[in-house]
CSV table of C-alpha atoms in Angstrom, one decimal:
chain,number,residue,atom,x,y,z
P,1,UNK,CA,5.9,40.9,-2.8
P,2,UNK,CA,8.5,39.4,-0.4
P,3,UNK,CA,5.9,37.1,1.1
P,4,UNK,CA,4.8,35.8,-2.3
P,5,UNK,CA,8.4,35.3,-3.3
P,6,UNK,CA,9.2,33.2,-0.2
P,7,UNK,CA,6.1,31.1,-0.7
P,8,UNK,CA,6.9,30.5,-4.3
P,9,UNK,CA,10.4,29.3,-3.5
P,10,UNK,CA,9.2,27.2,-0.7
P,11,UNK,CA,6.7,25.4,-2.9
P,12,UNK,CA,8.9,25.0,-5.9
P,13,UNK,CA,9.6,21.3,-5.5
P,14,UNK,CA,10.6,19.1,-8.4
P,15,UNK,CA,9.1,15.7,-9.1
P,16,UNK,CA,12.5,14.1,-8.6
P,17,UNK,CA,12.7,15.5,-5.0
P,18,UNK,CA,9.4,13.7,-4.2
P,19,UNK,CA,10.6,10.6,-5.9
P,20,UNK,CA,13.8,10.7,-3.9
P,21,UNK,CA,11.9,11.2,-0.6
P,22,UNK,CA,9.7,8.2,-1.3
P,23,UNK,CA,12.7,6.0,-2.2
P,24,UNK,CA,14.6,7.1,0.9
P,25,UNK,CA,11.6,5.8,2.9
P,26,UNK,CA,11.3,2.6,0.9
P,27,UNK,CA,14.5,2.0,-1.1
P,28,UNK,CA,14.1,0.3,-4.4
P,29,UNK,CA,16.4,-2.6,-3.4
P,30,UNK,CA,13.6,-3.7,-0.9
P,31,UNK,CA,11.4,-4.6,-3.8
P,32,UNK,CA,10.9,-8.2,-4.9
P,33,UNK,CA,12.9,-9.4,-8.0
P,34,UNK,CA,9.7,-9.7,-10.1
P,35,UNK,CA,8.5,-6.2,-9.3
P,36,UNK,CA,8.8,-2.9,-11.1
P,37,UNK,CA,8.6,-0.1,-8.5
P,38,UNK,CA,9.9,3.4,-9.0
P,39,UNK,CA,9.5,5.8,-11.9
P,40,UNK,CA,7.0,4.6,-14.4
P,41,UNK,CA,6.8,7.4,-16.9
P,42,UNK,CA,7.3,11.2,-17.1
P,43,UNK,CA,9.9,13.9,-16.6
P,44,UNK,CA,11.2,14.3,-13.1
P,45,UNK,CA,12.8,17.8,-13.5
P,46,UNK,CA,9.4,19.4,-13.7
P,47,UNK,CA,8.1,21.2,-10.7
P,48,UNK,CA,5.2,19.5,-8.9
P,49,UNK,CA,1.8,21.1,-9.3
P,50,UNK,CA,0.2,18.5,-7.1
P,51,UNK,CA,0.5,14.8,-6.3
P,52,UNK,CA,-2.5,12.5,-6.6
P,53,UNK,CA,-2.1,9.4,-4.3
P,54,UNK,CA,-3.7,6.1,-5.2
P,55,UNK,CA,-3.5,2.3,-5.1
P,56,UNK,CA,-3.8,1.7,-8.9
P,57,UNK,CA,-3.4,3.8,-12.0
P,58,UNK,CA,-6.0,3.7,-14.7
P,59,UNK,CA,-7.6,6.2,-17.1
P,60,UNK,CA,-10.0,7.4,-14.5
P,61,UNK,CA,-7.1,8.2,-12.1
P,62,UNK,CA,-5.4,10.2,-14.8
P,63,UNK,CA,-8.6,12.1,-15.5
P,64,UNK,CA,-8.9,12.9,-11.8
P,65,UNK,CA,-5.3,14.1,-11.8
P,66,UNK,CA,-6.1,16.4,-14.7
P,67,UNK,CA,-9.2,17.8,-13.1
P,68,UNK,CA,-7.3,18.5,-9.9
P,69,UNK,CA,-4.3,20.0,-11.5
P,70,UNK,CA,-1.9,17.3,-10.4
P,71,UNK,CA,1.1,16.5,-12.7
P,72,UNK,CA,2.3,13.7,-10.5
P,73,UNK,CA,0.5,10.4,-9.6
P,74,UNK,CA,2.0,8.2,-6.9
P,75,UNK,CA,0.5,4.7,-6.8
P,76,UNK,CA,1.1,1.6,-4.9
P,77,UNK,CA,0.7,-0.9,-7.7
P,78,UNK,CA,2.9,-0.2,-10.8
P,79,UNK,CA,1.2,0.9,-14.0
P,80,UNK,CA,4.0,-0.8,-16.0
P,81,UNK,CA,4.2,-4.2,-14.5
P,82,UNK,CA,5.0,-6.2,-17.7
P,83,UNK,CA,6.9,-4.9,-20.7
P,84,UNK,CA,5.0,-3.1,-23.4
P,85,UNK,CA,5.7,-4.1,-27.0
P,86,UNK,CA,3.4,-1.4,-28.4
P,87,UNK,CA,1.6,1.7,-27.2
P,88,UNK,CA,-1.9,1.9,-28.7
P,89,UNK,CA,-5.5,1.8,-27.5
P,90,UNK,CA,-5.4,-2.1,-27.2
P,91,UNK,CA,-5.8,-2.2,-23.4
P,92,UNK,CA,-6.3,0.1,-20.4
P,93,UNK,CA,-2.5,0.2,-19.5
P,94,UNK,CA,-1.6,1.5,-23.0
P,95,UNK,CA,-4.4,4.0,-23.0
P,96,UNK,CA,-3.4,5.2,-19.6
P,97,UNK,CA,0.2,5.7,-20.7
P,98,UNK,CA,-0.9,7.7,-23.7
P,99,UNK,CA,-3.3,9.9,-21.6
P,100,UNK,CA,-0.6,10.5,-19.0
P,101,UNK,CA,2.0,11.5,-21.5
P,102,UNK,CA,-0.3,13.7,-23.5
P,103,UNK,CA,-1.1,15.6,-20.3
P,104,UNK,CA,2.5,15.8,-19.0
P,105,UNK,CA,1.7,13.7,-16.0
P,106,UNK,CA,4.5,11.7,-14.3
P,107,UNK,CA,3.7,8.4,-12.7
P,108,UNK,CA,5.7,6.9,-9.8
P,109,UNK,CA,4.9,3.6,-8.0
P,110,UNK,CA,6.0,2.3,-4.7
P,111,UNK,CA,5.0,-1.4,-4.5
P,112,UNK,CA,6.8,-4.2,-2.7
P,113,UNK,CA,9.5,-1.9,-1.6
P,114,UNK,CA,6.8,-0.1,0.4
P,115,UNK,CA,5.4,-3.5,1.6
P,116,UNK,CA,8.8,-4.5,2.9
P,117,UNK,CA,9.8,-1.2,4.4
P,118,UNK,CA,9.9,-0.4,8.1
P,119,UNK,CA,6.8,1.7,8.9
P,120,UNK,CA,5.4,0.6,5.5
P,121,UNK,CA,2.1,-0.9,4.4
P,122,UNK,CA,1.8,-3.6,7.0
P,123,UNK,CA,2.6,-1.2,9.8
P,124,UNK,CA,-0.1,1.1,8.5
P,125,UNK,CA,-2.6,-1.9,8.7
P,126,UNK,CA,-1.4,-2.5,12.3
P,127,UNK,CA,-2.0,1.2,13.1
P,128,UNK,CA,-5.6,1.0,11.7
P,129,UNK,CA,-6.2,-2.0,14.0
P,130,UNK,CA,-4.8,-0.1,17.0
P,131,UNK,CA,-2.2,-2.9,17.3
P,132,UNK,CA,1.4,-2.2,18.4
P,133,UNK,CA,4.3,-4.0,16.6
P,134,UNK,CA,6.0,-6.5,18.9
P,135,UNK,CA,9.3,-5.9,20.5
P,136,UNK,CA,10.8,-8.6,18.4
P,137,UNK,CA,10.1,-6.5,15.3
P,138,UNK,CA,12.2,-3.6,16.7
P,139,UNK,CA,15.0,-6.1,17.5
P,140,UNK,CA,14.9,-7.5,14.0
P,141,UNK,CA,15.0,-4.0,12.6
P,142,UNK,CA,18.2,-3.2,14.5
P,143,UNK,CA,19.8,-6.5,13.7
P,144,UNK,CA,19.0,-6.4,10.0
P,145,UNK,CA,19.5,-2.7,9.4
P,146,UNK,CA,15.9,-2.2,8.5
P,147,UNK,CA,16.0,-4.9,5.8
P,148,UNK,CA,12.9,-6.5,4.2
P,149,UNK,CA,10.0,-6.8,6.6
P,150,UNK,CA,7.3,-8.6,4.5
P,151,UNK,CA,5.1,-9.3,7.5
P,152,UNK,CA,4.4,-7.4,10.8
P,153,UNK,CA,3.5,-9.1,14.0
P,154,UNK,CA,1.6,-6.8,16.4
P,155,UNK,CA,-0.4,-7.0,19.6
P,156,UNK,CA,-3.9,-5.7,20.1
P,157,UNK,CA,-4.6,-3.5,23.1
P,158,UNK,CA,-6.6,-6.4,24.7
P,159,UNK,CA,-7.5,-9.9,23.7
P,160,UNK,CA,-10.6,-10.4,21.7
P,161,UNK,CA,-12.8,-13.4,21.0
P,162,UNK,CA,-12.3,-14.6,17.4
P,163,UNK,CA,-15.8,-13.4,16.3
P,164,UNK,CA,-15.2,-10.0,17.9
P,165,UNK,CA,-11.8,-9.8,16.2
P,166,UNK,CA,-13.2,-10.5,12.8
P,167,UNK,CA,-16.0,-8.0,13.3
P,168,UNK,CA,-13.5,-5.3,14.4
P,169,UNK,CA,-11.4,-5.9,11.3
P,170,UNK,CA,-14.4,-5.6,9.0
P,171,UNK,CA,-15.4,-2.3,10.6
P,172,UNK,CA,-11.9,-0.8,10.5
P,173,UNK,CA,-11.4,-1.7,6.9
P,174,UNK,CA,-15.0,-1.1,5.7
P,175,UNK,CA,-15.7,-4.6,4.4
P,176,UNK,CA,-19.0,-6.3,4.4
P,177,UNK,CA,-17.6,-9.8,4.8
P,178,UNK,CA,-14.3,-11.5,5.4
P,179,UNK,CA,-13.1,-15.0,4.3
P,180,UNK,CA,-12.0,-16.9,7.4
P,181,UNK,CA,-11.3,-20.4,8.5
P,182,UNK,CA,-13.2,-21.8,11.5
P,183,UNK,CA,-13.4,-19.5,14.4
P,184,UNK,CA,-10.5,-19.8,16.9
P,185,UNK,CA,-11.5,-21.1,20.3
P,186,UNK,CA,-8.9,-19.0,22.1
P,187,UNK,CA,-8.7,-15.2,22.4
P,188,UNK,CA,-6.9,-13.3,19.7
P,189,UNK,CA,-4.1,-10.9,20.9
P,190,UNK,CA,-1.1,-11.4,18.6
P,191,UNK,CA,-1.8,-10.7,15.0
P,192,UNK,CA,0.4,-11.3,11.9
P,193,UNK,CA,-0.2,-8.9,9.1
P,194,UNK,CA,0.7,-9.1,5.4
P,195,UNK,CA,-1.3,-6.8,3.1
P,196,UNK,CA,-2.1,-7.8,-0.5
P,197,UNK,CA,-1.5,-11.4,-1.5
P,198,UNK,CA,0.2,-12.7,1.6
P,199,UNK,CA,-0.6,-16.4,2.0
P,200,UNK,CA,3.1,-17.3,1.5
P,201,UNK,CA,3.6,-15.8,5.0
P,202,UNK,CA,1.2,-18.1,6.8
P,203,UNK,CA,3.8,-20.7,8.0
P,204,UNK,CA,5.9,-17.9,9.5
P,205,UNK,CA,2.9,-16.4,11.2
P,206,UNK,CA,2.3,-19.8,12.9
P,207,UNK,CA,6.0,-20.1,13.8
P,208,UNK,CA,5.9,-16.6,15.5
P,209,UNK,CA,2.9,-17.7,17.6
P,210,UNK,CA,0.4,-15.4,16.1
P,211,UNK,CA,-3.3,-15.9,17.1
P,212,UNK,CA,-4.5,-14.4,13.8
P,213,UNK,CA,-3.4,-13.7,10.3
P,214,UNK,CA,-4.7,-10.8,8.2
P,215,UNK,CA,-4.1,-10.5,4.5
P,216,UNK,CA,-5.8,-9.4,1.3
P,217,UNK,CA,-6.2,-12.5,-0.7
P,218,UNK,CA,-5.4,-16.3,-0.4
P,219,UNK,CA,-5.6,-19.3,-2.6
P,220,UNK,CA,-8.3,-21.8,-1.7
P,221,UNK,CA,-6.1,-24.7,-0.8
P,222,UNK,CA,-3.9,-22.7,1.5
P,223,UNK,CA,-6.8,-22.4,4.0
P,224,UNK,CA,-6.6,-26.1,4.8
P,225,UNK,CA,-4.6,-27.3,7.8
P,226,UNK,CA,-4.7,-24.2,10.0
P,227,UNK,CA,-7.8,-25.0,12.0
P,228,UNK,CA,-7.3,-23.9,15.6
P,229,UNK,CA,-3.7,-22.9,14.8
P,230,UNK,CA,-4.6,-19.3,14.1
P,231,UNK,CA,-7.6,-17.2,12.9
P,232,UNK,CA,-7.3,-16.5,9.2
P,233,UNK,CA,-9.0,-13.3,8.1
P,234,UNK,CA,-8.9,-12.4,4.4
P,235,UNK,CA,-10.4,-9.0,3.6
P,236,UNK,CA,-9.7,-8.3,-0.1
P,237,UNK,CA,-6.5,-7.1,-1.8
P,238,UNK,CA,-7.7,-3.5,-2.4
P,239,UNK,CA,-9.2,-3.2,1.1
P,240,UNK,CA,-6.1,-4.4,2.9
P,241,UNK,CA,-3.9,-1.8,1.1
P,242,UNK,CA,-6.4,1.1,0.8
P,243,UNK,CA,-4.6,3.2,3.4
P,244,UNK,CA,-1.2,3.1,1.6
P,245,UNK,CA,-2.1,6.6,0.1
P,246,UNK,CA,-1.9,7.9,3.7
P,247,UNK,CA,1.7,6.7,3.9
P,248,UNK,CA,2.5,8.6,0.7
P,249,UNK,CA,0.8,11.7,2.0
P,250,UNK,CA,2.7,11.7,5.2
P,251,UNK,CA,6.1,11.0,3.6
P,252,UNK,CA,5.6,13.8,1.1
P,253,UNK,CA,4.3,16.3,3.6
P,254,UNK,CA,7.2,15.7,5.9
P,255,UNK,CA,10.0,15.6,3.3
P,256,UNK,CA,8.7,17.9,0.7
P,257,UNK,CA,6.6,20.6,2.5
P,258,UNK,CA,4.7,22.8,0.2
P,259,UNK,CA,3.7,20.0,-2.2
P,260,UNK,CA,-0.1,19.7,-2.6
P,261,UNK,CA,-1.1,16.1,-1.9
P,262,UNK,CA,-4.5,14.7,-2.6
P,263,UNK,CA,-5.8,11.2,-1.9
P,264,UNK,CA,-7.6,9.9,-4.9
P,265,UNK,CA,-11.4,9.7,-4.7
P,266,UNK,CA,-11.6,7.2,-7.6
P,267,UNK,CA,-12.1,3.7,-6.4
P,268,UNK,CA,-10.0,1.5,-8.6
P,269,UNK,CA,-11.0,-1.8,-7.1
P,270,UNK,CA,-12.0,-4.0,-10.1
P,271,UNK,CA,-13.8,-6.5,-7.8
P,272,UNK,CA,-17.4,-5.8,-7.1
P,273,UNK,CA,-19.5,-7.4,-4.4
P,274,UNK,CA,-23.3,-8.0,-5.0
């Protein structure tokens, strides 16, 4: 009986404790002004039965949470991005809200605050590449008190020819193709990384002397003018941020031991490749 009682107390973590842990790692003030990170819906005083970790929230994700006995969903992209003037069955967002509320599921989203956090999304991408953030990033962290870091500059273990670099990125992120500018004629060693839609960081990547720039999506016209300045490698928004769930898992496991965490099996990428 004593063992069971200790285990029950150890595992009795409230949703608000998980939310607080995530926000300590990626404080909400780090989010961009247009964003809506944080609590999306649900009651936070409830004990966590399980946390389903994902990139996007839709009806299929809620169904998976129900099947797996999870009353908390932690996503990267906010479910409630724009204000709702009604809650009906008119679109997938409203239907998802209804289904989550009916099943007592809380939804929390960590978006641009997680993008801009030290050891956040872009650091995870660097880790998957086997690249180490440059010393200047550590210096900036100390000088700015771990302020916003929308882009990470990291070094590969060894220089790679541009074609080999692109192939390595495709393999590490499981993509069949990447959108690139012309292949760089010098080796790639220093890589600038901005997951998601990151083309606004291209000028800074050049200014920091990066040999390559990795992001999820870019506008067509932005590709112009960077020939032989750096190797652009665009791998898809979903693909670039797919490992964010691992960040959530690690934070929760460290700060809220005993909480059951599951990385969602549902692929929410709306873009299909044929």
